[in-house]
mmCIF file of C-alpha atoms in Angstrom:
data_model
loop_
_atom_site.group_PDB
_atom_site.id
_atom_site.type_symbol
_atom_site.label_atom_id
_atom_site.label_comp_id
_atom_site.label_asym_id
_atom_site.label_seq_id
_atom_site.Cartn_x
_atom_site.Cartn_y
_atom_site.Cartn_z
ATOM 1 C CA ALA A 1 -28.714 17.412 -18.207
ATOM 2 C CA TRP A 2 -26.512 14.337 -18.566
ATOM 3 C CA ARG A 3 -23.376 16.457 -19.027
ATOM 4 C CA ARG A 4 -24.246 18.483 -15.939
ATOM 5 C CA GLY A 5 -25.114 15.524 -13.755
ATOM 6 C CA LYS A 6 -23.079 12.612 -15.069
ATOM 7 C CA PHE A 7 -20.628 12.597 -12.113
ATOM 8 C CA GLY A 8 -23.374 12.314 -9.499
ATOM 9 C CA THR A 9 -25.354 9.868 -11.619
ATOM 10 C CA VAL A 10 -22.407 7.529 -12.125
ATOM 11 C CA LEU A 11 -21.582 7.612 -8.399
ATOM 12 C CA LEU A 12 -25.184 6.765 -7.464
ATOM 13 C CA LEU A 13 -25.298 3.920 -9.994
ATOM 14 C CA PHE A 14 -22.083 2.480 -8.573
ATOM 15 C CA GLN A 15 -23.422 2.826 -5.019
ATOM 16 C CA ILE A 16 -26.724 1.156 -5.855
ATOM 17 C CA ALA A 17 -24.848 -1.694 -7.569
ATOM 18 C CA PHE A 18 -22.541 -2.113 -4.579
ATOM 19 C CA ILE A 19 -25.354 -2.294 -2.024
ATOM 20 C CA ILE A 20 -27.174 -4.922 -4.112
ATOM 21 C CA LEU A 21 -23.983 -6.990 -4.471
ATOM 22 C CA PHE A 22 -23.286 -6.756 -0.725
ATOM 23 C CA GLY A 23 -26.805 -8.023 -0.120
ATOM 24 C CA PHE A 24 -26.289 -11.063 -2.342
ATOM 25 C CA PHE A 25 -22.701 -12.003 -1.480
ATOM 26 C CA ALA A 26 -21.408 -10.454 1.789
ATOM 27 C CA ASP A 27 -21.802 -11.669 5.346
ATOM 28 C CA TYR A 28 -20.174 -11.102 8.751
ATOM 29 C CA GLY A 29 -16.991 -12.913 9.665
ATOM 30 C CA GLU A 30 -16.893 -15.459 12.477
ATOM 31 C CA ASP A 31 -15.885 -12.939 15.169
ATOM 32 C CA SER A 32 -18.818 -10.628 14.421
ATOM 33 C CA ASP A 33 -21.576 -13.143 13.605
ATOM 34 C CA ALA A 34 -24.141 -13.404 16.428
ATOM 35 C CA ARG A 35 -25.187 -16.828 15.146
ATOM 36 C CA GLU A 36 -21.807 -18.358 16.030
ATOM 37 C CA GLU A 37 -22.183 -20.808 18.906
ATOM 38 C CA LYS A 38 -19.072 -19.580 20.705
ATOM 39 C CA HIS A 39 -20.734 -16.219 21.355
ATOM 40 C CA SER A 40 -23.488 -17.910 23.345
ATOM 41 C CA GLN A 41 -21.267 -19.952 25.661
ATOM 42 C CA GLY A 42 -20.129 -19.136 29.196
ATOM 43 C CA ASP A 43 -20.182 -15.412 29.878
ATOM 44 C CA GLY A 44 -20.987 -14.642 26.247
ATOM 45 C CA VAL A 45 -17.570 -13.167 25.569
ATOM 46 C CA ALA A 46 -15.431 -15.148 23.136
ATOM 47 C CA PRO A 47 -11.840 -14.379 22.098
ATOM 48 C CA ASN A 48 -12.204 -11.784 19.371
ATOM 49 C CA HIS A 49 -9.535 -11.358 16.699
ATOM 50 C CA GLY A 50 -11.178 -8.093 15.663
ATOM 51 C CA ARG A 51 -10.452 -6.401 18.989
ATOM 52 C CA VAL A 52 -6.763 -7.260 18.571
ATOM 53 C CA LEU A 53 -6.556 -5.827 15.053
ATOM 54 C CA TYR A 54 -8.772 -2.764 15.550
ATOM 55 C CA PRO A 55 -6.037 -0.380 16.820
ATOM 56 C CA SER A 56 -3.849 -1.198 13.806
ATOM 57 C CA PHE A 57 -6.859 -0.802 11.531
ATOM 58 C CA GLN A 58 -7.521 2.684 12.878
ATOM 59 C CA ASP A 59 -3.870 3.661 12.398
ATOM 60 C CA VAL A 60 -3.980 2.529 8.768
ATOM 61 C CA HIS A 61 -7.307 4.344 8.337
ATOM 62 C CA VAL A 62 -5.736 7.599 9.544
ATOM 63 C CA MET A 63 -2.889 7.169 7.042
ATOM 64 C CA ILE A 64 -5.303 6.734 4.123
ATOM 65 C CA PHE A 65 -7.627 9.649 4.804
ATOM 66 C CA ILE A 66 -5.386 12.166 6.571
ATOM 67 C CA GLY A 67 -1.866 11.100 5.616
ATOM 68 C CA PHE A 68 -2.384 10.638 1.894
ATOM 69 C CA GLY A 69 -5.015 13.375 1.715
ATOM 70 C CA PHE A 70 -2.932 16.163 3.214
ATOM 71 C CA LEU A 71 0.337 15.008 1.623
ATOM 72 C CA MET A 72 -1.089 16.004 -1.769
ATOM 73 C CA THR A 73 -2.292 19.464 -0.728
ATOM 74 C CA PHE A 74 1.024 21.021 -1.784
ATOM 75 C CA LEU A 75 -0.440 21.722 -5.251
ATOM 76 C CA ARG A 76 -1.622 25.291 -4.746
ATOM 77 C CA ARG A 77 -4.492 25.184 -7.264
ATOM 78 C CA TYR A 78 -5.734 21.738 -6.289
ATOM 79 C CA SER A 79 -5.571 21.569 -2.501
ATOM 80 C CA PHE A 80 -9.312 21.251 -1.914
ATOM 81 C CA SER A 81 -9.626 18.482 -4.483
ATOM 82 C CA SER A 82 -6.530 16.733 -3.106
ATOM 83 C CA VAL A 83 -8.235 16.179 0.237
ATOM 84 C CA GLY A 84 -11.803 15.916 -1.042
ATOM 85 C CA ILE A 85 -11.270 13.515 -3.956
ATOM 86 C CA ASN A 86 -8.859 11.511 -1.767
ATOM 87 C CA PHE A 87 -11.761 11.109 0.683
ATOM 88 C CA LEU A 88 -14.158 10.035 -2.071
ATOM 89 C CA LEU A 89 -11.710 7.604 -3.697
ATOM 90 C CA GLY A 90 -10.893 5.997 -0.355
ATOM 91 C CA ALA A 91 -14.557 5.343 0.460
ATOM 92 C CA PHE A 92 -15.265 4.079 -3.077
ATOM 93 C CA CYS A 93 -12.254 1.744 -3.237
ATOM 94 C CA ILE A 94 -12.934 0.218 0.176
ATOM 95 C CA GLN A 95 -16.376 -0.975 -0.947
ATOM 96 C CA TRP A 96 -15.282 -2.232 -4.367
ATOM 97 C CA HIS A 97 -12.234 -4.046 -2.973
ATOM 98 C CA LEU A 98 -14.291 -5.830 -0.300
ATOM 99 C CA LEU A 99 -16.526 -7.158 -3.068
ATOM 100 C CA PHE A 100 -13.800 -8.023 -5.579
ATOM 101 C CA ARG A 101 -11.474 -9.672 -3.067
ATOM 102 C CA GLY A 102 -14.415 -11.557 -1.609
ATOM 103 C CA TRP A 103 -15.222 -13.031 -5.020
ATOM 104 C CA LEU A 104 -11.581 -14.009 -5.620
ATOM 105 C CA HIS A 105 -11.444 -15.982 -2.375
ATOM 106 C CA MET A 106 -15.088 -17.039 -2.053
ATOM 107 C CA ASP A 107 -15.675 -20.598 -0.853
ATOM 108 C CA GLY A 108 -19.370 -21.219 -1.305
ATOM 109 C CA LYS A 109 -22.164 -18.811 -2.146
ATOM 110 C CA ARG A 110 -21.114 -15.945 0.150
ATOM 111 C CA PHE A 111 -17.900 -14.373 1.426
ATOM 112 C CA HIS A 112 -17.252 -13.072 4.942
ATOM 113 C CA ILE A 113 -15.910 -9.727 6.138
ATOM 114 C CA ASP A 114 -13.789 -9.200 9.248
ATOM 115 C CA ILE A 115 -11.355 -6.530 10.503
ATOM 116 C CA GLY A 116 -8.502 -8.100 8.541
ATOM 117 C CA HIS A 117 -10.460 -7.573 5.334
ATOM 118 C CA LEU A 118 -11.087 -3.936 6.283
ATOM 119 C CA ILE A 119 -7.321 -3.451 6.603
ATOM 120 C CA THR A 120 -6.682 -4.989 3.175
ATOM 121 C CA ALA A 121 -9.433 -2.736 1.775
ATOM 122 C CA ASP A 122 -7.524 0.271 3.121
ATOM 123 C CA PHE A 123 -4.389 -1.117 1.474
ATOM 124 C CA ALA A 124 -6.255 -1.306 -1.841
ATOM 125 C CA ALA A 125 -7.383 2.296 -1.412
ATOM 126 C CA ALA A 126 -3.757 3.293 -0.826
ATOM 127 C CA THR A 127 -2.784 1.701 -4.155
ATOM 128 C CA ILE A 128 -5.286 3.862 -6.019
ATOM 129 C CA LEU A 129 -4.319 6.990 -4.056
ATOM 130 C CA ILE A 130 -0.685 6.479 -5.061
ATOM 131 C CA THR A 131 -1.826 6.378 -8.695
ATOM 132 C CA PHE A 132 -3.873 9.519 -7.989
ATOM 133 C CA GLY A 133 -0.650 11.253 -6.972
ATOM 134 C CA ALA A 134 0.844 10.667 -10.434
ATOM 135 C CA VAL A 135 -2.082 12.309 -12.252
ATOM 136 C CA LEU A 136 -3.092 14.873 -9.637
ATOM 137 C CA GLY A 137 -4.470 18.056 -11.207
ATOM 138 C CA LYS A 138 -4.806 16.478 -14.663
ATOM 139 C CA VAL A 139 -7.933 14.330 -14.347
ATOM 140 C CA SER A 140 -11.548 14.962 -13.413
ATOM 141 C CA PRO A 141 -13.227 13.303 -10.409
ATOM 142 C CA LEU A 142 -15.283 11.127 -12.780
ATOM 143 C CA GLN A 143 -12.134 9.976 -14.585
ATOM 144 C CA MET A 144 -10.595 9.002 -11.248
ATOM 145 C CA ILE A 145 -13.672 6.978 -10.264
ATOM 146 C CA VAL A 146 -13.527 5.023 -13.539
ATOM 147 C CA LEU A 147 -9.764 4.597 -13.119
ATOM 148 C CA ALA A 148 -10.227 3.375 -9.527
ATOM 149 C CA PHE A 149 -12.868 0.856 -10.602
ATOM 150 C CA ILE A 150 -10.461 -0.638 -13.147
ATOM 151 C CA GLU A 151 -7.336 -0.481 -10.993
ATOM 152 C CA VAL A 152 -8.852 -2.121 -7.907
ATOM 153 C CA ALA A 153 -9.678 -5.169 -10.046
ATOM 154 C CA VAL A 154 -6.307 -5.297 -11.817
ATOM 155 C CA SER A 155 -4.317 -4.810 -8.598
ATOM 156 C CA GLY A 156 -6.480 -7.432 -6.886
ATOM 157 C CA VAL A 157 -5.630 -10.000 -9.558
ATOM 158 C CA ASN A 158 -1.950 -8.995 -9.385
ATOM 159 C CA GLU A 159 -1.904 -9.555 -5.618
ATOM 160 C CA TYR A 160 -3.745 -12.876 -6.012
ATOM 161 C CA ILE A 161 -1.041 -14.080 -8.410
ATOM 162 C CA GLY A 162 1.728 -13.067 -6.009
ATOM 163 C CA ILE A 163 0.244 -14.265 -2.719
ATOM 164 C CA ASP A 164 -1.866 -17.284 -3.725
ATOM 165 C CA ILE A 165 0.030 -18.612 -6.750
ATOM 166 C CA TYR A 166 3.668 -17.521 -6.249
ATOM 167 C CA ARG A 167 3.201 -17.643 -2.453
ATOM 168 C CA VAL A 168 5.589 -14.797 -1.724
ATOM 169 C CA ALA A 169 5.981 -12.607 1.369
ATOM 170 C CA ASP A 170 5.198 -8.876 1.221
ATOM 171 C CA ILE A 171 3.802 -7.952 4.621
ATOM 172 C CA GLY A 172 3.923 -4.173 4.067
ATOM 173 C CA GLY A 173 2.669 -4.278 0.490
ATOM 174 C CA SER A 174 5.748 -2.676 -1.057
ATOM 175 C CA MET A 175 5.409 -4.747 -4.236
ATOM 176 C CA PHE A 176 1.658 -5.213 -4.556
ATOM 177 C CA LEU A 177 0.675 -1.783 -3.246
ATOM 178 C CA HIS A 178 3.416 0.843 -3.615
ATOM 179 C CA THR A 179 5.253 -0.393 -6.713
ATOM 180 C CA PHE A 180 2.077 -1.387 -8.523
ATOM 181 C CA GLY A 181 0.285 1.894 -7.705
ATOM 182 C CA ALA A 182 3.284 3.991 -8.741
ATOM 183 C CA TYR A 183 3.903 2.428 -12.135
ATOM 184 C CA PHE A 184 0.224 2.029 -12.935
ATOM 185 C CA GLY A 185 -0.055 5.769 -12.254
ATOM 186 C CA LEU A 186 2.977 6.632 -14.392
ATOM 187 C CA ALA A 187 1.535 4.584 -17.267
ATOM 188 C CA VAL A 188 -1.744 6.508 -16.987
ATOM 189 C CA ALA A 189 0.175 9.809 -16.846
ATOM 190 C CA ARG A 190 1.974 8.885 -20.080
ATOM 191 C CA VAL A 191 -1.266 7.952 -21.841
ATOM 192 C CA LEU A 192 -2.907 11.209 -20.745
ATOM 193 C CA TYR A 193 0.104 13.372 -21.636
ATOM 194 C CA ASN A 194 -0.868 16.804 -22.940
ATOM 195 C CA LYS A 195 1.956 19.275 -23.455
ATOM 196 C CA ASP A 196 -0.246 22.283 -22.651
ATOM 197 C CA ILE A 197 -1.414 20.785 -19.345
ATOM 198 C CA ASP A 198 1.831 19.118 -18.320
ATOM 199 C CA LYS A 199 3.855 22.303 -18.829
ATOM 200 C CA SER A 200 1.328 24.459 -16.966
ATOM 201 C CA THR A 201 2.659 26.907 -14.369
ATOM 202 C CA LYS A 202 -0.159 25.754 -12.036
ATOM 203 C CA ASN A 203 2.001 22.802 -11.020
ATOM 204 C CA GLY A 204 3.551 24.432 -7.973
ATOM 205 C CA SER A 205 3.134 25.143 -4.290
ATOM 206 C CA ARG A 206 2.939 28.125 -1.998
ATOM 207 C CA TYR A 207 3.881 28.570 1.646
ATOM 208 C CA HIS A 208 0.557 27.546 3.187
ATOM 209 C CA SER A 209 -0.006 24.573 0.858
ATOM 210 C CA ASP A 210 3.434 23.232 1.789
ATOM 211 C CA VAL A 211 2.611 23.558 5.489
ATOM 212 C CA PHE A 212 -0.615 21.572 5.013
ATOM 213 C CA ALA A 213 1.285 18.912 3.070
ATOM 214 C CA MET A 214 3.616 18.512 6.053
ATOM 215 C CA ILE A 215 0.610 17.449 8.135
ATOM 216 C CA GLY A 216 0.218 14.479 5.804
ATOM 217 C CA THR A 217 3.943 13.715 6.008
ATOM 218 C CA ILE A 218 4.015 13.686 9.806
ATOM 219 C CA TYR A 219 0.914 11.478 10.052
ATOM 220 C CA LEU A 220 2.343 8.992 7.566
ATOM 221 C CA TRP A 221 5.720 8.992 9.330
ATOM 222 C CA MET A 222 4.138 8.375 12.740
ATOM 223 C CA TYR A 223 1.689 5.657 11.713
ATOM 224 C CA TRP A 224 3.760 3.747 9.150
ATOM 225 C CA PRO A 225 4.889 1.078 11.663
ATOM 226 C CA SER A 226 1.227 0.095 12.075
ATOM 227 C CA PHE A 227 0.773 0.027 8.296
ATOM 228 C CA ASN A 228 3.620 -2.456 7.804
ATOM 229 C CA ALA A 229 2.851 -4.525 10.890
ATOM 230 C CA ALA A 230 -0.961 -4.581 10.796
ATOM 231 C CA LEU A 231 -1.344 -8.093 9.388
ATOM 232 C CA ALA A 232 1.842 -9.642 10.804
ATOM 233 C CA PRO A 233 1.205 -12.327 13.467
ATOM 234 C CA GLY A 234 2.928 -12.821 16.829
ATOM 235 C CA ASP A 235 6.581 -11.870 17.084
ATOM 236 C CA ASP A 236 6.533 -10.883 13.382
ATOM 237 C CA ASN A 237 4.266 -7.970 14.321
ATOM 238 C CA HIS A 238 6.629 -6.709 17.001
ATOM 239 C CA ARG A 239 9.641 -7.049 14.705
ATOM 240 C CA ALA A 240 7.854 -5.234 11.851
ATOM 241 C CA VAL A 241 7.160 -2.266 14.124
ATOM 242 C CA ILE A 242 10.790 -2.080 15.263
ATOM 243 C CA ASN A 243 12.241 -2.432 11.766
ATOM 244 C CA THR A 244 9.896 0.179 10.292
ATOM 245 C CA TYR A 245 10.508 2.613 13.143
ATOM 246 C CA ILE A 246 14.295 2.427 12.753
ATOM 247 C CA SER A 247 14.118 2.617 8.959
ATOM 248 C CA LEU A 248 11.951 5.740 9.100
ATOM 249 C CA ALA A 249 14.163 7.474 11.656
ATOM 250 C CA MET A 250 17.348 6.921 9.664
ATOM 251 C CA CYS A 251 15.580 7.752 6.410
ATOM 252 C CA CYS A 252 14.404 11.102 7.797
ATOM 253 C CA VAL A 253 17.861 12.264 8.894
ATOM 254 C CA THR A 254 19.502 11.022 5.674
ATOM 255 C CA ALA A 255 16.918 12.771 3.491
ATOM 256 C CA PHE A 256 17.604 16.114 5.186
ATOM 257 C CA ALA A 257 21.329 15.602 4.713
ATOM 258 C CA ILE A 258 21.166 14.627 1.030
ATOM 259 C CA SER A 259 18.653 17.394 0.279
ATOM 260 C CA SER A 260 21.065 20.053 1.511
ATOM 261 C CA LEU A 261 24.037 18.458 -0.282
ATOM 262 C CA VAL A 262 22.405 18.363 -3.738
ATOM 263 C CA ASP A 263 21.385 22.043 -3.577
ATOM 264 C CA LYS A 264 24.017 24.482 -4.771
ATOM 265 C CA HIS A 265 23.080 26.866 -1.943
ATOM 266 C CA ASN A 266 22.860 24.029 0.631
ATOM 267 C CA LYS A 267 19.182 24.784 1.225
ATOM 268 C CA LEU A 268 16.517 22.234 2.073
ATOM 269 C CA ASP A 269 13.877 21.450 -0.565
ATOM 270 C CA MET A 270 10.350 21.101 0.824
ATOM 271 C CA VAL A 271 9.556 18.403 -1.758
ATOM 272 C CA HIS A 272 12.311 16.249 -0.237
ATOM 273 C CA VAL A 273 11.211 17.033 3.313
ATOM 274 C CA GLN A 274 7.597 16.126 2.533
ATOM 275 C CA ASN A 275 8.305 12.919 0.634
ATOM 276 C CA SER A 276 11.814 11.493 0.836
ATOM 277 C CA THR A 277 11.712 11.468 4.655
ATOM 278 C CA ILE A 278 9.044 8.713 4.558
ATOM 279 C CA ALA A 279 10.495 6.625 1.709
ATOM 280 C CA GLY A 280 12.003 4.320 4.352
ATOM 281 C CA GLY A 281 8.506 3.145 5.252
ATOM 282 C CA VAL A 282 8.002 1.925 1.685
ATOM 283 C CA ALA A 283 11.483 0.432 1.319
ATOM 284 C CA ILE A 284 11.209 -1.670 4.483
ATOM 285 C CA GLY A 285 7.702 -2.964 3.671
ATOM 286 C CA THR A 286 8.548 -6.350 2.141
ATOM 287 C CA THR A 287 11.169 -7.197 4.768
ATOM 288 C CA ALA A 288 9.561 -5.468 7.763
ATOM 289 C CA ASP A 289 8.817 -8.737 9.557
ATOM 290 C CA MET A 290 12.078 -10.464 8.583
ATOM 291 C CA MET A 291 15.238 -10.930 10.663
ATOM 292 C CA LEU A 292 17.098 -7.956 9.210
ATOM 293 C CA GLY A 293 18.635 -6.773 12.424
ATOM 294 C CA PRO A 294 18.300 -3.116 13.455
ATOM 295 C CA TRP A 295 21.334 -2.154 11.368
ATOM 296 C CA GLY A 296 19.804 -3.760 8.267
ATOM 297 C CA ALA A 297 16.532 -1.866 8.742
ATOM 298 C CA GLY A 298 18.451 1.381 9.161
ATOM 299 C CA LEU A 299 20.552 0.724 6.070
ATOM 300 C CA ILE A 300 17.451 0.200 3.941
ATOM 301 C CA GLY A 301 16.033 3.478 5.259
ATOM 302 C CA MET A 302 19.218 5.365 4.402
ATOM 303 C CA VAL A 303 19.391 3.935 0.862
ATOM 304 C CA ALA A 304 15.706 4.749 0.346
ATOM 305 C CA ALA A 305 16.288 8.380 1.350
ATOM 306 C CA PHE A 306 19.227 8.659 -1.043
ATOM 307 C CA ILE A 307 17.442 7.250 -4.104
ATOM 308 C CA SER A 308 14.297 9.259 -3.317
ATOM 309 C CA VAL A 309 16.077 12.625 -3.103
ATOM 310 C CA ILE A 310 18.151 11.850 -6.208
ATOM 311 C CA GLY A 311 14.933 10.853 -7.936
ATOM 312 C CA TYR A 312 13.205 14.148 -7.177
ATOM 313 C CA LYS A 313 16.292 16.166 -8.079
ATOM 314 C CA TYR A 314 17.312 14.462 -11.326
ATOM 315 C CA ILE A 315 15.082 11.560 -12.430
ATOM 316 C CA THR A 316 11.696 13.313 -12.317
ATOM 317 C CA PRO A 317 12.830 16.132 -14.678
ATOM 318 C CA TRP A 318 14.431 13.536 -16.963
ATOM 319 C CA ILE A 319 11.342 11.333 -17.359
ATOM 320 C CA ALA A 320 9.212 14.455 -17.909
ATOM 321 C CA LYS A 321 11.497 15.652 -20.694
ATOM 322 C CA LYS A 322 12.509 12.368 -22.332
ATOM 323 C CA LEU A 323 9.568 10.041 -21.637
ATOM 324 C CA LYS A 324 6.783 12.663 -21.504
ATOM 325 C CA ILE A 325 5.653 11.458 -18.081
ATOM 326 C CA THR A 326 4.798 14.291 -15.716
ATOM 327 C CA ASP A 327 4.721 12.743 -12.250
ATOM 328 C CA THR A 328 2.838 15.397 -10.257
ATOM 329 C CA CYS A 329 3.601 14.111 -6.759
ATOM 330 C CA GLY A 330 6.758 12.189 -7.632
ATOM 331 C CA VAL A 331 5.273 8.771 -6.866
ATOM 332 C CA ASN A 332 8.205 7.128 -8.655
ATOM 333 C CA ASN A 333 10.539 8.562 -6.023
ATOM 334 C CA LEU A 334 8.421 7.880 -2.941
ATOM 335 C CA HIS A 335 6.704 4.620 -3.920
ATOM 336 C CA GLY A 336 8.168 3.242 -7.150
ATOM 337 C CA MET A 337 11.942 3.078 -6.663
ATOM 338 C CA PRO A 338 11.765 2.460 -2.876
ATOM 339 C CA GLY A 339 9.232 -0.307 -3.660
ATOM 340 C CA ILE A 340 11.720 -1.927 -6.036
ATOM 341 C CA LEU A 341 14.399 -1.625 -3.338
ATOM 342 C CA ALA A 342 12.018 -3.360 -0.915
ATOM 343 C CA ALA A 343 11.348 -6.177 -3.376
ATOM 344 C CA VAL A 344 15.044 -6.792 -4.044
ATOM 345 C CA ALA A 345 15.794 -6.747 -0.307
ATOM 346 C CA GLY A 346 12.938 -9.219 0.216
ATOM 347 C CA ALA A 347 14.315 -11.562 -2.422
ATOM 348 C CA ILE A 348 17.788 -11.457 -0.846
ATOM 349 C CA MET A 349 16.420 -12.111 2.634
ATOM 350 C CA ALA A 350 14.269 -14.983 1.334
ATOM 351 C CA ALA A 351 17.287 -16.544 -0.370
ATOM 352 C CA LEU A 352 19.331 -16.283 2.839
ATOM 353 C CA SER A 353 16.619 -17.462 5.240
ATOM 354 C CA SER A 354 16.799 -20.806 6.996
ATOM 355 C CA THR A 355 15.724 -22.479 10.213
ATOM 356 C CA ASP A 356 19.166 -21.605 11.617
ATOM 357 C CA ASN A 357 18.358 -17.880 11.682
ATOM 358 C CA MET A 358 14.558 -18.058 11.954
ATOM 359 C CA GLY A 359 13.658 -21.352 13.578
ATOM 360 C CA ASN A 360 10.392 -22.962 12.529
ATOM 361 C CA SER A 361 8.884 -19.469 12.148
ATOM 362 C CA LEU A 362 10.434 -19.701 8.688
ATOM 363 C CA TYR A 363 7.441 -21.772 7.585
ATOM 364 C CA LEU A 364 4.956 -19.149 8.787
ATOM 365 C CA MET A 365 6.705 -16.322 6.946
ATOM 366 C CA PHE A 366 7.283 -18.366 3.781
ATOM 367 C CA PRO A 367 4.491 -21.006 3.744
ATOM 368 C CA ALA A 368 5.714 -22.519 0.458
ATOM 369 C CA ARG A 369 8.964 -23.519 2.183
ATOM 370 C CA ALA A 370 7.168 -25.834 4.611
ATOM 371 C CA PRO A 371 7.530 -29.585 3.989
ATOM 372 C CA GLU A 372 4.944 -31.310 1.828
ATOM 373 C CA ALA A 373 1.826 -32.931 3.248
ATOM 374 C CA ASN A 374 2.172 -36.136 5.292
ATOM 375 C CA SER A 375 5.972 -35.909 5.381
ATOM 376 C CA THR A 376 7.781 -36.935 8.562
ATOM 377 C CA GLU A 377 9.442 -33.524 8.795
ATOM 378 C CA LEU A 378 6.082 -31.715 8.658
ATOM 379 C CA LEU A 379 4.613 -33.929 11.381
ATOM 380 C CA GLU A 380 7.574 -33.186 13.648
ATOM 381 C CA ILE A 381 7.204 -29.436 13.126
ATOM 382 C CA GLN A 382 3.464 -29.598 13.792
ATOM 383 C CA HIS A 383 4.141 -30.984 17.276
ATOM 384 C CA THR A 384 5.375 -27.540 18.335
ATOM 385 C CA LEU A 385 3.914 -25.108 15.768
ATOM 386 C CA GLU A 386 0.708 -24.922 13.767
ATOM 387 C CA VAL A 387 2.111 -25.051 10.232
ATOM 388 C CA SER A 388 0.259 -25.946 7.039
ATOM 389 C CA ALA A 389 1.749 -28.221 4.393
ATOM 390 C CA GLY A 390 3.884 -26.382 1.845
ATOM 391 C CA LEU A 391 5.794 -27.081 -1.353
ATOM 392 C CA ASN A 392 9.182 -27.823 0.233
ATOM 393 C CA ARG A 393 10.553 -24.867 -1.724
ATOM 394 C CA SER A 394 14.266 -24.082 -1.356
ATOM 395 C CA ALA A 395 15.632 -20.752 -0.102
ATOM 396 C CA LEU A 396 16.918 -19.806 -3.560
ATOM 397 C CA GLY A 397 13.612 -20.865 -5.068
ATOM 398 C CA GLN A 398 11.732 -18.594 -2.671
ATOM 399 C CA GLY A 399 14.043 -15.710 -3.554
ATOM 400 C CA ALA A 400 13.411 -16.321 -7.254
ATOM 401 C CA TYR A 401 9.651 -16.254 -6.712
ATOM 402 C CA GLN A 402 10.003 -12.978 -4.795
ATOM 403 C CA MET A 403 11.683 -11.438 -7.867
ATOM 404 C CA ALA A 404 9.060 -13.014 -10.139
ATOM 405 C CA ALA A 405 6.365 -11.222 -8.146
ATOM 406 C CA LEU A 406 8.147 -7.912 -8.677
ATOM 407 C CA GLY A 407 8.400 -8.614 -12.408
ATOM 408 C CA THR A 408 4.735 -9.528 -12.608
#
């Protein structure tokens, strides 16, 4: 009976544990708590941060459950599970991340949940779904649930080190989400390597499965600006949308071009069309809100398309043969290498940033670069901009910490 019902039993045990933990530790954020005094003043309508973020939250939500879900349906013998287990993993990871992140940042006996936390929970789900792409078709649903439970915690600690200790910038999650999810997944794929499974002829697509996968590609391509810009404030948000949009457009055209050039018959490869066309969204993630200039955003998109197509054409077969890592969905080419490109670009931009090209907004994007507490310089800045005390970190120092986050 246990062997027949262990999947459902484990899921129910997790769900019961989660609901108990939410009862003990979770509460509403300020904007959604009816007990807040501001909700009872005047006309009863207070400025609500949640209403501002909700459209971006819904865009990210669509990417997680439709974009990622349908992108993986290309595998002809695993299409139903690609969408279905994607759905399950997303819902599971959202709950576990809300709890785990809440504990990491808890100040007091309870933590609070707002729309911003729901967006970061979707980001955490994306990390696990990227890992899922590396082992797609080779693991059971129960194995993926156990893997997700472990990975949400490990990735949460990794992000805490980067954001709270190193104090780096990664607005689109290219380092903490895409790169981490890709290489965590490749490590799992190596550990689970089985020559009979990994050389199976079931690892392939057919016409209709490729068409369904294109649905995921188009959704991801359309909504990626919201993904990168969701948590960016003020003008940073607007700039992140523009940079991501331009990067994706130039990435798409470049991917089509390179795909035809690397084929001896000059034909397009559907794997490149489905994946390499959106690599620009990953590659621009770390620098999406930075002052790249439209040409810089486009250049990153073009480079991302090139390394992604080359990765699918040459690197994926090489790591399968030499390293015994069968990357089912090619997450190294869509998330791993473009994520590294994003991190390097972020480090360069951080090292070149100054108040000359960014004004005092520099201290909002890189909080560690703000002057130290009680300094005359900080007090002058605070007359015009709400900036918290920082570490007075240099530009080169910030760039070094950006690279340290990638290494970590």
